[in-house]
mmCIF file of C-alpha atoms in Angstrom:
data_model
loop_
_atom_site.group_PDB
_atom_site.id
_atom_site.type_symbol
_atom_site.label_atom_id
_atom_site.label_comp_id
_atom_site.label_asym_id
_atom_site.label_seq_id
_atom_site.Cartn_x
_atom_site.Cartn_y
_atom_site.Cartn_z
ATOM 1 C CA MET G 1 5.860 -16.901 34.593
ATOM 2 C CA ALA G 2 5.741 -14.919 30.763
ATOM 3 C CA ALA G 3 6.977 -11.492 30.562
ATOM 4 C CA LEU G 4 4.805 -8.565 29.666
ATOM 5 C CA PRO G 5 4.977 -7.509 25.999
ATOM 6 C CA THR G 6 6.833 -4.224 25.679
ATOM 7 C CA LYS G 7 6.189 -1.178 23.878
ATOM 8 C CA ALA G 8 8.221 -1.956 21.517
ATOM 9 C CA MET G 9 6.288 -5.215 20.879
ATOM 10 C CA ALA G 10 3.075 -3.560 20.841
ATOM 11 C CA THR G 11 4.255 -1.210 18.109
ATOM 12 C CA ASN G 12 6.188 -3.740 15.475
ATOM 13 C CA PRO G 13 3.990 -3.679 12.489
ATOM 14 C CA SER G 14 4.677 -7.029 11.289
ATOM 15 C CA GLN G 15 2.024 -8.042 14.150
ATOM 16 C CA LEU G 16 -1.376 -7.763 13.372
ATOM 17 C CA LEU G 17 -4.931 -8.572 14.401
ATOM 18 C CA PRO G 18 -6.898 -11.049 12.457
ATOM 19 C CA SER G 19 -9.326 -8.373 11.646
ATOM 20 C CA GLU G 20 -6.329 -5.775 10.620
ATOM 21 C CA LEU G 21 -5.134 -8.538 8.242
ATOM 22 C CA VAL G 22 -9.031 -9.130 6.572
ATOM 23 C CA ASP G 23 -9.331 -5.392 6.406
ATOM 24 C CA ARG G 24 -6.003 -4.839 3.968
ATOM 25 C CA CYS G 25 -7.925 -7.387 1.764
ATOM 26 C CA VAL G 26 -11.182 -5.341 1.102
ATOM 27 C CA GLY G 27 -10.579 -4.783 -2.472
ATOM 28 C CA SER G 28 -8.467 -7.448 -3.134
ATOM 29 C CA ARG G 29 -9.389 -11.104 -4.536
ATOM 30 C CA ILE G 30 -9.246 -13.650 -1.437
ATOM 31 C CA TRP G 31 -9.857 -17.955 -1.568
ATOM 32 C CA ILE G 32 -12.340 -18.553 1.086
ATOM 33 C CA ILE G 33 -12.418 -22.486 2.396
ATOM 34 C CA MET G 34 -15.659 -23.222 3.776
ATOM 35 C CA LYS G 35 -16.699 -25.813 6.579
ATOM 36 C CA SER G 36 -18.254 -27.898 3.970
ATOM 37 C CA ASP G 37 -16.768 -28.920 0.972
ATOM 38 C CA LYS G 38 -17.401 -25.707 -0.901
ATOM 39 C CA GLU G 39 -14.857 -22.775 -1.642
ATOM 40 C CA MET G 40 -15.276 -19.362 -2.741
ATOM 41 C CA VAL G 41 -13.158 -17.131 -4.885
ATOM 42 C CA GLY G 42 -13.816 -13.761 -4.960
ATOM 43 C CA THR G 43 -13.338 -9.518 -4.474
ATOM 44 C CA LEU G 44 -13.494 -9.294 -0.749
ATOM 45 C CA ARG G 45 -15.973 -5.606 -0.491
ATOM 46 C CA GLY G 46 -16.634 -5.888 2.958
ATOM 47 C CA PHE G 47 -16.669 -7.288 6.380
ATOM 48 C CA ASP G 48 -18.351 -7.057 10.182
ATOM 49 C CA VAL G 49 -17.241 -8.273 13.453
ATOM 50 C CA TYR G 50 -18.784 -11.730 12.729
ATOM 51 C CA VAL G 51 -17.046 -11.940 9.778
ATOM 52 C CA ASN G 52 -19.913 -11.707 7.535
ATOM 53 C CA MET G 53 -18.428 -10.930 4.078
ATOM 54 C CA VAL G 54 -19.630 -9.310 0.933
ATOM 55 C CA LEU G 55 -17.995 -10.352 -1.941
ATOM 56 C CA GLU G 56 -18.099 -9.761 -5.865
ATOM 57 C CA ASP G 57 -17.076 -11.438 -9.007
ATOM 58 C CA VAL G 58 -17.592 -14.921 -6.949
ATOM 59 C CA VAL G 59 -16.536 -18.528 -8.574
ATOM 60 C CA GLU G 60 -17.630 -21.014 -6.095
ATOM 61 C CA TYR G 61 -16.156 -24.413 -6.156
ATOM 62 C CA GLU G 62 -17.393 -27.716 -4.740
ATOM 63 C CA MET G 63 -14.485 -30.111 -3.255
ATOM 64 C CA THR G 64 -15.156 -33.727 -4.537
ATOM 65 C CA ALA G 65 -13.009 -37.234 -4.702
ATOM 66 C CA GLU G 66 -11.829 -36.159 -8.379
ATOM 67 C CA GLY G 67 -10.852 -32.623 -7.094
ATOM 68 C CA SER G 68 -12.566 -29.428 -7.621
ATOM 69 C CA LYS G 69 -15.136 -28.501 -9.606
ATOM 70 C CA VAL G 70 -17.023 -24.743 -10.470
ATOM 71 C CA VAL G 71 -20.439 -24.795 -9.319
ATOM 72 C CA ALA G 72 -21.883 -21.287 -9.923
ATOM 73 C CA LYS G 73 -20.372 -17.828 -10.850
ATOM 74 C CA LEU G 74 -22.091 -15.049 -8.693
ATOM 75 C CA ASP G 75 -21.959 -11.267 -9.453
ATOM 76 C CA GLN G 76 -22.123 -10.644 -5.383
ATOM 77 C CA ILE G 77 -23.050 -12.952 -2.185
ATOM 78 C CA LEU G 78 -23.469 -11.993 1.548
ATOM 79 C CA LEU G 79 -21.366 -15.018 3.176
ATOM 80 C CA ASN G 80 -22.104 -15.713 6.872
ATOM 81 C CA GLY G 81 -18.931 -15.893 8.741
ATOM 82 C CA ASN G 82 -20.037 -18.796 10.743
ATOM 83 C CA ASN G 83 -19.301 -21.217 7.966
ATOM 84 C CA ILE G 84 -16.195 -19.878 6.984
ATOM 85 C CA ALA G 85 -13.008 -22.452 8.168
ATOM 86 C CA LEU G 86 -10.052 -20.516 6.208
ATOM 87 C CA LEU G 87 -9.048 -17.022 4.452
ATOM 88 C CA VAL G 88 -6.727 -17.257 2.021
ATOM 89 C CA PRO G 89 -5.509 -13.700 0.547
ATOM 90 C CA GLY G 90 -4.460 -13.444 -2.823
ATOM 91 C CA GLY G 91 -7.314 -15.892 -4.560
ATOM 92 C CA LYS G 92 -7.174 -19.478 -5.256
ATOM 93 C CA PRO G 93 -3.466 -20.831 -6.841
ATOM 94 C CA GLY G 94 -3.917 -21.241 -10.465
ATOM 95 C CA GLU G 95 -6.939 -18.839 -10.967
ATOM 96 C CA GLU G 96 -6.721 -16.811 -13.732
#
């Protein structure tokens, strides 16, 4: 039988809930990999309990066999959380 978490474990700052990590990303660049062949990179402005997100200065990429290509550059979007597969804080590697 597994031991119950102690108070010391519960107050460990290195243990975060997923929503707390996303909350720390508000105002920062974030790389979002969608369930489809699309990826988004933008500045996170807000989110809700369903992980619907408001992003600004967004670049949308489409993944192809040859690599990724830029599909659109958008000022602001509302992204449905049901379509998100993965969130990566800090933006896409190699992005200017």
